[in-house]
């Protein structure tokens, strides 16, 4: 009798355990992180899955930002969208106006009884991913901002002080000249030309990139690239290119290898590039602030964020949404936010993550790693809050292709800026009509 009862109890426990395992809700997460960053995303999912037994997050790499966004939209139209989609910051307006396709994150979290508080995030980060009424529409995740990296070994070889990086554009040109004279193949280059050399350049110098607060003020915003400071900057870079001191590295982050391979002495790139430099660069490097023109009043102002946020598609079950929100809360807890920041170079998206990193002494042990946060730590202006324009990825394509023509000497900076402005505004007009 006792044996029979024991056997029945064991069988019941086994069936209950199996039932619990089967009850775990799957959450699909499509992302664009590859290499060392992809490994960290996979680890985040594994750590979350191990922390509880109700949900299982499946992190799936779906190509670069543009590819994954297109894949997510196509999947939604086909009725099989992922639960979570990582979308780069320039896709924010497109996702916001995709009525019925997405679930605004803050409202979703409140509806499942596990609210996400926007005040927990850094102001510049939360502001970018919020609606006009201050509600989070997507979940901040890998927020970056551009910084200046420089090769300390190359600086020493060129007779430059490895502890005194250039702060202004004239100083960048002077350092690039010495680096080239010392035998470096490339003096200065940049990743993400549109994001860094146009969008962040405007915010850093507190000049408009587009009207209506760079698009935050409404759908009828238009580009304002055909202006004196943009003309000055592209002429400056064109002159550097003619002198062999500036090398165009390609679109997106295609030029990263110029720096990590040791060919280029200075490079403006995403703060999230730090992990890759540490893993693949065989030299000592430093990190500094973006260059600025000292004759521009009020410069430098603040840089703006890049990277991506996490969007939630509509049409999912209540259990799925509870799992999504719990995963988001896991990502934003102080320990995870601090570890992600320290291990990747992306900024800590939460205030608690930033404070935890400071308290750990990480910034003291790793000079330069606080640069990205400090660049964002300012009261933003109408010109420096960020860019929120429809079809911004396509606008960047126009800008990148035009800058390629400019730096190759096939068109002038003046004509190129007029072309960017005109063709970009055609897209903005189309987006406005489509949304309305």
Coordinates of N, CA and C in Angstrom, one line a residue, residues 34-180:
X34 N 25.6 40.5 -34.5 CA 26.5 39.4 -35.0 C 27.8 39.5 -34.3
X35 N 28.6 38.5 -34.5 CA 30.0 38.5 -33.9 C 29.9 38.5 -32.4
X36 N 30.8 39.2 -31.7 CA 30.8 39.3 -30.3 C 29.5 39.8 -29.7
X37 N 28.8 40.7 -30.4 CA 27.5 41.2 -29.9 C 26.5 40.1 -30.0
X38 N 26.5 39.4 -31.1 CA 25.5 38.3 -31.2 C 25.7 37.2 -30.1
X39 N 26.9 37.0 -29.8 CA 27.2 36.0 -28.7 C 26.6 36.5 -27.4
X40 N 26.7 37.8 -27.2 CA 26.1 38.4 -25.9 C 24.6 38.4 -25.9
X41 N 24.0 38.6 -27.1 CA 22.5 38.5 -27.1 C 22.1 37.1 -26.8
X42 N 22.8 36.1 -27.4 CA 22.4 34.7 -27.1 C 22.6 34.4 -25.7
X43 N 23.6 35.0 -25.0 CA 23.8 34.7 -23.6 C 22.7 35.4 -22.8
X44 N 22.3 36.6 -23.2 CA 21.2 37.2 -22.5 C 19.9 36.4 -22.5
X45 N 19.6 35.8 -23.6 CA 18.4 35.0 -23.7 C 18.6 33.7 -22.9
X46 N 19.7 33.1 -22.9 CA 20.0 31.9 -22.1 C 19.9 32.3 -20.6
X47 N 20.4 33.4 -20.2 CA 20.4 33.8 -18.8 C 18.9 34.0 -18.3
X48 N 18.1 34.7 -19.2 CA 16.7 34.9 -18.9 C 16.0 33.6 -18.8
X49 N 16.2 32.7 -19.7 CA 15.5 31.4 -19.7 C 15.9 30.6 -18.4
X50 N 17.1 30.8 -18.0 CA 17.5 30.0 -16.8 C 17.0 30.7 -15.5
X51 N 16.6 31.9 -15.6 CA 16.2 32.7 -14.4 C 14.7 32.3 -14.0
X52 N 14.0 31.7 -14.9 CA 12.6 31.4 -14.6 C 12.2 30.3 -15.5
X53 N 11.0 29.7 -15.3 CA 10.5 28.5 -16.0 C 9.2 28.8 -16.8
X54 N 8.7 30.0 -16.8 CA 7.5 30.2 -17.5 C 7.6 30.6 -19.0
X55 N 8.8 31.1 -19.4 CA 8.9 31.6 -20.7 C 10.3 31.2 -21.3
X56 N 10.3 31.0 -22.6 CA 11.6 30.6 -23.3 C 11.8 31.6 -24.4
X57 N 12.8 32.4 -24.3 CA 13.1 33.4 -25.4 C 14.0 32.7 -26.4
X58 N 13.6 32.8 -27.7 CA 14.5 32.3 -28.8 C 15.0 33.5 -29.5
X59 N 16.3 33.7 -29.4 CA 17.0 34.8 -30.1 C 17.5 34.4 -31.4
X60 N 17.0 35.0 -32.5 CA 17.3 34.6 -33.9 C 17.9 35.8 -34.6
X61 N 19.1 35.5 -35.2 CA 19.7 36.6 -36.0 C 19.1 36.6 -37.4
X62 N 18.6 37.8 -37.8 CA 17.9 37.9 -39.1 C 18.6 38.9 -40.1
X63 N 19.9 39.0 -40.0 CA 20.6 39.9 -40.9 C 20.8 41.3 -40.3
X64 N 21.4 42.2 -41.1 CA 21.7 43.6 -40.6 C 20.4 44.3 -40.3
X65 N 20.5 45.5 -39.8 CA 19.3 46.3 -39.4 C 18.3 46.4 -40.5
X66 N 18.7 46.8 -41.7 CA 17.8 46.9 -42.8 C 17.1 45.6 -43.2
X67 N 17.9 44.5 -43.2 CA 17.4 43.2 -43.6 C 16.4 42.7 -42.6
X68 N 16.7 42.9 -41.3 CA 15.8 42.4 -40.2 C 14.5 43.2 -40.2
X69 N 14.6 44.5 -40.4 CA 13.4 45.3 -40.4 C 12.4 44.9 -41.6
X70 N 13.0 44.7 -42.7 CA 12.2 44.3 -43.9 C 11.7 42.9 -43.7
X71 N 12.4 42.0 -43.0 CA 12.0 40.7 -42.8 C 10.8 40.7 -41.8
X72 N 10.9 41.5 -40.8 CA 9.9 41.7 -39.8 C 8.6 42.2 -40.3
X73 N 8.7 43.2 -41.2 CA 7.5 43.8 -41.8 C 6.8 42.8 -42.8
X74 N 7.7 42.0 -43.5 CA 7.1 41.0 -44.5 C 6.4 39.9 -43.7
X75 N 7.0 39.5 -42.5 CA 6.5 38.4 -41.7 C 5.1 38.9 -41.1
X76 N 5.0 40.1 -40.7 CA 3.8 40.6 -40.2 C 2.7 40.6 -41.3
X77 N 3.0 41.0 -42.4 CA 2.0 41.0 -43.5 C 1.6 39.6 -43.9
X78 N 2.5 38.6 -43.7 CA 2.2 37.2 -44.0 C 1.5 36.5 -42.8
X79 N 1.4 37.2 -41.7 CA 0.7 36.7 -40.5 C 1.5 35.8 -39.6
X80 N 2.9 35.9 -39.7 CA 3.8 35.1 -38.9 C 4.9 36.0 -38.3
X81 N 4.6 37.2 -37.8 CA 5.6 38.1 -37.3 C 6.2 37.5 -36.0
X82 N 7.5 37.9 -35.8 CA 8.1 37.5 -34.5 C 7.4 38.2 -33.3
X83 N 7.6 37.9 -32.1 CA 7.0 38.6 -31.0 C 7.8 39.9 -30.8
X84 N 9.1 39.8 -30.9 CA 9.9 41.0 -30.7 C 10.8 41.2 -31.9
X85 N 11.0 42.4 -32.3 CA 11.8 42.8 -33.4 C 12.7 43.9 -33.1
X86 N 14.0 43.7 -33.2 CA 15.0 44.8 -33.0 C 15.0 45.7 -34.2
X87 N 14.8 47.0 -34.0 CA 14.7 47.9 -35.2 C 15.7 49.1 -34.9
X88 N 16.5 49.4 -35.9 CA 17.5 50.5 -35.7 C 16.7 51.8 -35.5
X89 N 17.4 52.8 -34.9 CA 16.7 54.0 -34.5 C 16.1 54.8 -35.7
X90 N 16.6 54.7 -36.9 CA 16.1 55.4 -38.0 C 14.8 54.8 -38.5
X91 N 14.4 53.6 -38.0 CA 13.1 53.0 -38.3 C 12.0 53.4 -37.3
X92 N 12.3 54.3 -36.4 CA 11.4 54.6 -35.3 C 10.1 55.2 -35.9
X93 N 10.2 56.2 -36.7 CA 9.0 56.9 -37.2 C 8.2 55.9 -38.1
X94 N 8.8 55.1 -38.9 CA 8.1 54.1 -39.7 C 7.3 53.1 -38.8
X95 N 7.9 52.6 -37.7 CA 7.2 51.7 -36.8 C 6.1 52.4 -36.0
X96 N 6.4 53.7 -35.6 CA 5.4 54.4 -34.8 C 4.1 54.6 -35.6
X97 N 4.2 54.9 -36.9 CA 3.1 55.1 -37.7 C 2.5 53.9 -38.4
X98 N 3.0 52.7 -38.1 CA 2.5 51.5 -38.6 C 1.3 51.1 -37.7
X99 N 0.2 51.8 -37.9 CA -0.9 51.6 -37.0 C -1.5 50.2 -37.1
X100 N -1.7 49.6 -35.9 CA -2.2 48.2 -35.8 C -1.2 47.2 -35.9
X101 N 0.0 47.5 -36.3 CA 1.1 46.5 -36.4 C 1.8 46.2 -35.1
X102 N 2.0 47.3 -34.3 CA 2.8 47.2 -33.1 C 2.0 47.5 -31.8
X103 N 2.5 47.0 -30.7 CA 2.0 47.3 -29.4 C 2.9 48.3 -28.7
X104 N 2.5 49.5 -28.4 CA 3.4 50.4 -27.6 C 3.8 49.8 -26.3
X105 N 5.1 49.8 -26.0 CA 5.6 49.0 -24.9 C 5.1 49.4 -23.6
X106 N 5.1 50.7 -23.3 CA 4.6 51.2 -22.0 C 3.2 50.8 -21.7
X107 N 2.3 51.0 -22.7 CA 0.9 50.7 -22.5 C 0.7 49.2 -22.4
X108 N 1.5 48.4 -23.1 CA 1.5 46.9 -23.1 C 1.9 46.5 -21.7
X109 N 3.0 47.0 -21.1 CA 3.4 46.6 -19.8 C 2.4 46.9 -18.7
X110 N 1.7 48.0 -18.9 CA 0.7 48.4 -17.9 C -0.5 47.5 -18.0
X111 N -0.8 47.1 -19.3 CA -2.0 46.2 -19.5 C -1.8 44.8 -18.9
X112 N -0.5 44.3 -18.8 CA -0.3 43.0 -18.3 C 0.1 43.1 -16.8
X113 N 0.0 44.3 -16.2 CA 0.2 44.4 -14.8 C 1.7 44.4 -14.3
X114 N 2.6 44.7 -15.3 CA 4.0 44.7 -14.9 C 4.6 46.0 -15.6
X115 N 4.2 47.2 -15.1 CA 4.6 48.4 -15.8 C 6.1 48.7 -15.9
X116 N 6.4 49.2 -17.1 CA 7.8 49.7 -17.3 C 7.8 51.2 -17.2
X117 N 8.6 51.7 -16.3 CA 8.7 53.2 -16.0 C 9.7 53.9 -16.9
X118 N 9.2 54.8 -17.7 CA 10.1 55.5 -18.6 C 11.2 56.4 -17.9
X119 N 10.8 56.8 -16.6 CA 11.8 57.6 -15.9 C 13.0 56.8 -15.4
X120 N 13.0 55.5 -15.5 CA 14.1 54.7 -15.2 C 15.2 54.8 -16.2
X121 N 14.9 55.3 -17.4 CA 15.9 55.3 -18.5 C 16.6 56.7 -18.5
X122 N 17.8 56.7 -19.1 CA 18.4 58.0 -19.4 C 17.5 58.8 -20.2
X123 N 17.4 60.1 -19.9 CA 16.5 61.0 -20.6 C 16.6 61.0 -22.1
X124 N 17.9 61.1 -22.6 CA 18.1 61.1 -24.0 C 17.6 59.9 -24.7
X125 N 17.7 58.7 -24.0 CA 17.3 57.5 -24.6 C 15.7 57.3 -24.6
X126 N 15.1 57.6 -23.4 CA 13.7 57.5 -23.3 C 13.0 58.5 -24.2
X127 N 13.5 59.7 -24.3 CA 12.9 60.7 -25.1 C 12.8 60.3 -26.6
X128 N 13.9 59.6 -27.1 CA 13.9 59.2 -28.5 C 12.9 58.2 -28.8
X129 N 12.6 57.3 -27.9 CA 11.7 56.2 -28.1 C 10.3 56.4 -27.5
X130 N 9.9 57.7 -27.3 CA 8.7 58.0 -26.7 C 7.7 58.7 -27.6
X131 N 6.4 58.6 -27.4 CA 5.4 59.3 -28.2 C 5.4 60.8 -27.7
X132 N 4.7 61.7 -28.4 CA 4.6 63.1 -27.9 C 4.1 63.3 -26.5
X133 N 3.4 62.3 -26.0 CA 2.9 62.5 -24.6 C 3.8 61.8 -23.6
X134 N 5.0 61.4 -24.0 CA 6.0 60.9 -23.1 C 5.9 59.4 -22.8
X135 N 5.1 58.7 -23.5 CA 5.0 57.2 -23.3 C 5.9 56.4 -24.2
X136 N 6.6 55.5 -23.6 CA 7.5 54.6 -24.4 C 6.8 53.8 -25.4
X137 N 7.2 53.9 -26.6 CA 6.6 53.1 -27.7 C 7.4 51.8 -28.0
X138 N 8.7 51.9 -27.7 CA 9.5 50.7 -27.9 C 10.5 50.6 -26.7
X139 N 11.1 49.4 -26.6 CA 12.0 49.2 -25.4 C 13.4 49.5 -25.7
X140 N 14.0 50.5 -25.1 CA 15.4 50.8 -25.3 C 16.3 49.6 -25.0
X141 N 17.2 49.4 -25.9 CA 18.1 48.2 -25.7 C 19.5 48.5 -26.0
X142 N 20.0 48.5 -27.2 CA 21.4 48.8 -27.5 C 21.5 50.2 -28.1
X143 N 21.5 51.1 -27.1 CA 21.7 52.5 -27.5 C 23.2 52.9 -27.6
X144 N 23.6 53.5 -28.7 CA 24.9 53.9 -28.8 C 25.0 55.4 -29.2
X145 N 26.2 55.9 -29.3 CA 26.4 57.2 -29.8 C 27.8 57.2 -30.4
X146 N 28.1 58.0 -31.4 CA 29.4 58.0 -32.0 C 30.5 58.6 -31.2
X147 N 31.7 58.1 -31.2 CA 32.8 58.7 -30.5 C 34.0 58.6 -31.4
X148 N 35.1 59.2 -31.0 CA 36.3 59.2 -31.8 C 37.3 58.2 -31.2
X149 N 37.6 57.2 -31.9 CA 38.7 56.2 -31.5 C 40.0 56.6 -32.2
X150 N 41.1 56.4 -31.4 CA 42.4 56.6 -32.0 C 43.4 55.6 -31.6
X151 N 44.3 55.3 -32.5 CA 45.3 54.3 -32.3 C 46.5 54.9 -31.5
X152 N 46.7 54.6 -30.3 CA 47.7 55.2 -29.4 C 49.1 54.8 -29.9
X153 N 49.3 53.6 -30.4 CA 50.6 53.1 -30.9 C 51.0 54.0 -32.1
X154 N 50.0 54.2 -33.0 CA 50.2 55.0 -34.2 C 50.5 56.4 -33.9
X155 N 49.9 56.9 -32.8 CA 50.1 58.3 -32.4 C 51.6 58.5 -31.9
X156 N 52.0 57.5 -31.2 CA 53.4 57.6 -30.7 C 54.4 57.6 -31.8
X157 N 54.1 56.7 -32.8 CA 55.0 56.6 -33.9 C 55.1 57.8 -34.7
X158 N 53.9 58.6 -34.8 CA 53.9 59.8 -35.5 C 54.3 61.0 -34.7
X159 N 54.7 60.8 -33.5 CA 55.2 61.9 -32.7 C 54.0 62.7 -32.1
X160 N 52.9 62.1 -32.0 CA 51.7 62.7 -31.4 C 51.6 62.2 -29.9
X161 N 51.0 63.0 -29.1 CA 50.8 62.6 -27.7 C 49.6 61.6 -27.6
X162 N 49.9 60.4 -27.2 CA 48.8 59.3 -27.2 C 47.8 59.6 -26.1
X163 N 48.1 60.5 -25.2 CA 47.1 60.9 -24.2 C 46.4 62.2 -24.4
X164 N 46.6 62.8 -25.6 CA 46.0 64.0 -26.0 C 45.4 63.9 -27.4
X165 N 44.2 63.3 -27.4 CA 43.6 63.1 -28.8 C 43.0 64.5 -29.3
X166 N 42.9 64.6 -30.6 CA 42.3 65.9 -31.1 C 40.9 66.1 -30.7
X167 N 40.5 67.3 -30.4 CA 39.2 67.7 -30.0 C 38.4 68.4 -31.1
X168 N 39.1 69.1 -32.0 CA 38.5 69.9 -33.0 C 38.8 69.3 -34.4
X169 N 38.0 69.7 -35.4 CA 38.2 69.3 -36.7 C 39.6 69.7 -37.3
X170 N 40.0 71.0 -37.0 CA 41.4 71.4 -37.5 C 42.4 70.5 -36.8
X171 N 42.3 70.1 -35.6 CA 43.2 69.2 -34.9 C 43.2 67.8 -35.5
X172 N 42.0 67.3 -35.9 CA 42.0 66.0 -36.6 C 42.8 66.1 -37.9
X173 N 42.6 67.2 -38.7 CA 43.3 67.3 -40.0 C 44.8 67.3 -39.7
X174 N 45.3 68.0 -38.7 CA 46.7 68.2 -38.4 C 47.3 66.8 -38.0
X175 N 46.5 66.1 -37.1 CA 47.0 64.8 -36.7 C 47.0 63.8 -37.8
X176 N 46.0 63.8 -38.7 CA 45.9 62.9 -39.9 C 47.1 63.1 -40.8
X177 N 47.5 64.4 -40.9 CA 48.7 64.7 -41.8 C 50.0 64.0 -41.2
X178 N 50.1 64.1 -39.9 CA 51.3 63.5 -39.2 C 51.3 62.0 -39.3
X179 N 50.1 61.4 -39.2 CA 49.9 60.0 -39.2 C 50.3 59.5 -40.6
X180 N 49.9 60.2 -41.6 CA 50.2 59.8 -43.0 C 51.7 59.9 -43.3

